[in-house]
Short mmCIF file of C-alpha atoms in Angstrom, two decimals:
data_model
loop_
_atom_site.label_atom_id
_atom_site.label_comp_id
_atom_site.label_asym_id
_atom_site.label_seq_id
_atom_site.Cartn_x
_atom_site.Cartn_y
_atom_site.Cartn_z
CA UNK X 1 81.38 132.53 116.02
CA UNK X 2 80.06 129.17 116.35
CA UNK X 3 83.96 128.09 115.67
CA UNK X 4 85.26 130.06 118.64
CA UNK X 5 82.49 128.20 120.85
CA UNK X 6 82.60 124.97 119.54
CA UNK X 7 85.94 124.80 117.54
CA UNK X 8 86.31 121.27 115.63
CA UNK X 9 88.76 119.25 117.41
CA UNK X 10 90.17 116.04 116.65
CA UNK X 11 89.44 112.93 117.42
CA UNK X 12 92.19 111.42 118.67
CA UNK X 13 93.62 113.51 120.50
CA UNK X 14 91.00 116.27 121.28
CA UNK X 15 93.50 119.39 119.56
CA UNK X 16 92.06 122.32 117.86
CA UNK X 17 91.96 121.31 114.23
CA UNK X 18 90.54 123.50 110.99
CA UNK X 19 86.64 123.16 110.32
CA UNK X 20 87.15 120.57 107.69
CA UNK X 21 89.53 118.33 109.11
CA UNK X 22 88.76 115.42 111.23
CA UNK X 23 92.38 114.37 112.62
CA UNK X 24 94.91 116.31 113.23
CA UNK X 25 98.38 116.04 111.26
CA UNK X 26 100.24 114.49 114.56
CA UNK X 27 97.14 111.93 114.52
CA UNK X 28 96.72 110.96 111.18
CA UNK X 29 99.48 108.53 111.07
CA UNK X 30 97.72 106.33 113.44
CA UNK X 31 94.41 105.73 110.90
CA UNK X 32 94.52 102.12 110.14
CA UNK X 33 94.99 102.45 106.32
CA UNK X 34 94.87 99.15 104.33
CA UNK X 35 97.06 99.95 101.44
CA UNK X 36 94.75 98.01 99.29
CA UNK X 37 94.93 98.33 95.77
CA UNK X 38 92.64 96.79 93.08
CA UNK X 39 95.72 95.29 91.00
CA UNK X 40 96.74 93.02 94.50
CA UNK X 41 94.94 89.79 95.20
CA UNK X 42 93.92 91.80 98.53
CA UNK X 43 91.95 89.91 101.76
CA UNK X 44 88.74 92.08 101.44
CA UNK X 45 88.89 91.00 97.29
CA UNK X 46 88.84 87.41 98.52
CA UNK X 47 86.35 87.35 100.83
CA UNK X 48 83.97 89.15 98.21
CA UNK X 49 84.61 86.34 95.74
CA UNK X 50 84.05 84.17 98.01
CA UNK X 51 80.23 85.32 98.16
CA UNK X 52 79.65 86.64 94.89
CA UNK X 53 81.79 87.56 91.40
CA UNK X 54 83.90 90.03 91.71
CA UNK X 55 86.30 92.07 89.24
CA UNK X 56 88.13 93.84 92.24
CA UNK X 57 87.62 95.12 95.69
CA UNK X 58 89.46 97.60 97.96
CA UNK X 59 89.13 99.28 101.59
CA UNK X 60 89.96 102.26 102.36
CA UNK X 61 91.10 101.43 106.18
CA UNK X 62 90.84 99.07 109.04
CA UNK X 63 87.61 98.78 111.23
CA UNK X 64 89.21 97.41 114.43
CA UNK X 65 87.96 97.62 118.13
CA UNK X 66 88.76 101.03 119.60
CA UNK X 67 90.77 102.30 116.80
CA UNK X 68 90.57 105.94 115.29
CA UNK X 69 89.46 104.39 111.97
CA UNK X 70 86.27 103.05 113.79
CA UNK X 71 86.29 107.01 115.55
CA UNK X 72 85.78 108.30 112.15
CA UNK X 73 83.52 105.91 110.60
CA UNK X 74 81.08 106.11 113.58
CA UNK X 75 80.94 110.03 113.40
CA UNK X 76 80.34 109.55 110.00
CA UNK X 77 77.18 107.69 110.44
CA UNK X 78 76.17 108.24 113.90
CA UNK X 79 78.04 111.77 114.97
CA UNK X 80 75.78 114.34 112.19
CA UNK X 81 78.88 115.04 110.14
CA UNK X 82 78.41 114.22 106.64
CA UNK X 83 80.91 116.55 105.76
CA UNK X 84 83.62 113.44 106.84
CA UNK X 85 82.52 111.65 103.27
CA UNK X 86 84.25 114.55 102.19
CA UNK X 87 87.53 114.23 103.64
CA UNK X 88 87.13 110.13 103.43
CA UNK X 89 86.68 110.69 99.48
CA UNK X 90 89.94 112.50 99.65
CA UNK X 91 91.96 110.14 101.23
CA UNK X 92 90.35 107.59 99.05
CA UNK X 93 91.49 109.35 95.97
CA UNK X 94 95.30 109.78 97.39
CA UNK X 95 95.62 105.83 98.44
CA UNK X 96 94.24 103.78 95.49
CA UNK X 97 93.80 104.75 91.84
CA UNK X 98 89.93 103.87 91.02
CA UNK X 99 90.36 104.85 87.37
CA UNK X 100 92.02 101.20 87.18
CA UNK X 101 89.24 100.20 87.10
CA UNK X 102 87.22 102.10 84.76
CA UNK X 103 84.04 101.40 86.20
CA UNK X 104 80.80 102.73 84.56
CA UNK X 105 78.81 103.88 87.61
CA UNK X 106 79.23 104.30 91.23
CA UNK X 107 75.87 102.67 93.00
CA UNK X 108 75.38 103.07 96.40
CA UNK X 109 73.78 100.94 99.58
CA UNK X 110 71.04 102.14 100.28
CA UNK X 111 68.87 103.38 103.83
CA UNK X 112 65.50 102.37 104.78
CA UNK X 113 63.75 105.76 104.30
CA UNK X 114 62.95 104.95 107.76
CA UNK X 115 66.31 105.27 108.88
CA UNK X 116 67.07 108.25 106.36
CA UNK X 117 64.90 110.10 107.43
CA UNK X 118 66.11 109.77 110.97
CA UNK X 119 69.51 110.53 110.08
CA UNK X 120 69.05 113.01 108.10
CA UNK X 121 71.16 111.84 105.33
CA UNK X 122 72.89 108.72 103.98
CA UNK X 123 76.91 108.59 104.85
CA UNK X 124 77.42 107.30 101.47
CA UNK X 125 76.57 110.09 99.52
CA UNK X 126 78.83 113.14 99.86
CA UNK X 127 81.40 110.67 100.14
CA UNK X 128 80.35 109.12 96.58
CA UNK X 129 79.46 112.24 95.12
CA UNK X 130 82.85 114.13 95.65
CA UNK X 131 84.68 110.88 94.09
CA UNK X 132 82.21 111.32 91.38
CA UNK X 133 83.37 114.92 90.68
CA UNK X 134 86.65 114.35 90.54
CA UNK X 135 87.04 111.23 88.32
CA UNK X 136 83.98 112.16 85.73
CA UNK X 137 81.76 108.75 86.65
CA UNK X 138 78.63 109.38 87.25
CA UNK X 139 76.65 107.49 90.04
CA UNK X 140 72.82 106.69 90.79
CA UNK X 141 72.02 106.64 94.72
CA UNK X 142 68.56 105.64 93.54
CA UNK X 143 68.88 102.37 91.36
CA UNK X 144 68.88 99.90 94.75
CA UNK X 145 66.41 100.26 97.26
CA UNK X 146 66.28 98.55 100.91
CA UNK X 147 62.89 96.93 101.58
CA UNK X 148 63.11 96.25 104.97
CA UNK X 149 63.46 98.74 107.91
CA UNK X 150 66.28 96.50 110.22
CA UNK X 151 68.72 97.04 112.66
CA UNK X 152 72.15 98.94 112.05
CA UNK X 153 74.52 95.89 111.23
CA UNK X 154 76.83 96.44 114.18
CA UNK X 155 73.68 95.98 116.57
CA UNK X 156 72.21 92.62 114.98
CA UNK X 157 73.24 89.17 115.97
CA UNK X 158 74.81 86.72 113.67
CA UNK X 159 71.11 85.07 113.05
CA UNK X 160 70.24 88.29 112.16
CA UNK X 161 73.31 89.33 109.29
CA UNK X 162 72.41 86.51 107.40
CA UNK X 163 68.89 86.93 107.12
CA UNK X 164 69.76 89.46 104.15
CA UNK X 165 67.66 87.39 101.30
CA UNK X 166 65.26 89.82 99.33
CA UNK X 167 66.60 92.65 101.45
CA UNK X 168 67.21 94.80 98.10
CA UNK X 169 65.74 95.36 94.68
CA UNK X 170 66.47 97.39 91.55
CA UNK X 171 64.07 100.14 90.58
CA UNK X 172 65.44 99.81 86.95
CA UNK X 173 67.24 97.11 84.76
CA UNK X 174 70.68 98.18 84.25
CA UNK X 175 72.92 96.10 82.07
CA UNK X 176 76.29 95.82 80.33
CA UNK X 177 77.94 97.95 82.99
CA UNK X 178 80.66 97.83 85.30
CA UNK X 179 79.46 98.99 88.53
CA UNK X 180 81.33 100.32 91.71
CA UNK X 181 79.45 99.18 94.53
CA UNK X 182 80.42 101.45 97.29
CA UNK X 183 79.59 100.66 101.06
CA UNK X 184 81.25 101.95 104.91
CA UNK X 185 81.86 98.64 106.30
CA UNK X 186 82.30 95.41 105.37
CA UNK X 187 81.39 93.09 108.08
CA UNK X 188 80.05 89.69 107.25
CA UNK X 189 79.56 90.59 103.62
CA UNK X 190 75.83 89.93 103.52
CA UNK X 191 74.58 93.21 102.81
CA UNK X 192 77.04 93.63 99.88
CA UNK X 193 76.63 90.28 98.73
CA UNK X 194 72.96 90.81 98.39
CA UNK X 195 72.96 94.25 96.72
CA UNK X 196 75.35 92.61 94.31
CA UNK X 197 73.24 89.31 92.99
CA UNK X 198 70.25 92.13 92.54
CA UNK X 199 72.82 92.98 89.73
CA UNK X 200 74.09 90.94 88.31
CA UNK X 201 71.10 89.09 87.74
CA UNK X 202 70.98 91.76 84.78
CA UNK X 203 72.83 90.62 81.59
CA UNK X 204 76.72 91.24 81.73
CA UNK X 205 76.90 93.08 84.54
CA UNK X 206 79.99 93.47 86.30
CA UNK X 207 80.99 94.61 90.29
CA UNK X 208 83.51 95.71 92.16
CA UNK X 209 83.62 96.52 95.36
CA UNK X 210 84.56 99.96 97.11
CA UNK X 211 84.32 100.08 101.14
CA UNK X 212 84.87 102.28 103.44
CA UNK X 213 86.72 100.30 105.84
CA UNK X 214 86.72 96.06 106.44
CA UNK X 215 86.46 94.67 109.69
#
């Protein structure tokens, strides 16, 4: 019932569209998509190393002003539909081969239970969890916490983005693994950067880097 009231509709173009879509199949061509890939020497993969060491990185799609890959990401986070991880995972899974890789665990950024508990949920999980599934590597939402109740990034000044020193902390040691650190957006790289030192300050860590989409 709820469906015939409120049908799902995309986001681009405002069409009737099936319950677990988010774009329609007329839209969908006009999501941004990087066509990274963790073998290339990629733009997001050199910005990383440029702030900490890292094995590989990838982004899923483009964060630009006004586009529909910005659309998505935003109801993601902001819009109450978690489900999008979801159909984000999916996509993920069709444009770049993570097994490549062969990570050892899929670790998550973190909320502020603060802000958790105001959203209701954190975007990264469903989207982690269903990539989880599907490629048999497990992954630990709980092994970085976020100390400090801030600002969303997109609504903090410059100043602000860098002040990112002691924002994290492990709850456990965790070494000898390659970790997939999976985030939405990659802005100025501080928030990455930072959850990534907290690990490799272990003993032969590893990181790569998995984003949602790079600005």
């Amino acid at each position: 019932m709820l469906q015939i009231l409120f049908p799902n509709r995309c986001l681009k173009c405002n069409r009737i569209i099936h319950s677990e879509e988010v774009v329609c199949d007329l839209c969908f061509d006009q999501i941004h998509f990087t066509h990274d890939h963790f073998a290339d020497n990629n733009l997001l993969k050199e910005k990383c190393t440029l702030l900490f060491p890292t094995e590989n990185a990838v982004a899923l799609m483009q964060f630009e002003d006004e586009n529909l890959s910005r659309k998505i990401v935003h109801q993601l986070k902001y819009g109450n539909r978690e489900k999008i991880g979801k159909i984000l995972a999916k996509w993920t899974l069709e444009k770049t081969d993570l097994n490549i890789l062969n990570p050892d665990l899929f670790v998550t950024v973190p909320l502020h239970p603060k802000k958790l508990k105001k959203r209701g949920y954190n975007q990264l999980h469903l989207y982690t969890e269903t990539l989880s599934e599907e490629l048999k590597i497990p992954f630990d939402h709980t092994l970085i916490q976020r100390n400090f109740y801030k600002k969303a990034q997109a609504k903090r000044s410059i100043k602000e983005r860098e002040e990112t020193q002691n924002l994290f902390s492990s709850t456990k040691e965790v070494s000898g693994k390659h970790i997939l650190l999976i985030d939405d957006v990659f802005t100025t790289g501080n928030t990455i950067s930072s959850v990534a030192w907290e690990l490799l300050k272990y003993p032969n860590n590893k990181i790569s880097v998995l984003m949602i989409a790079t600005d």
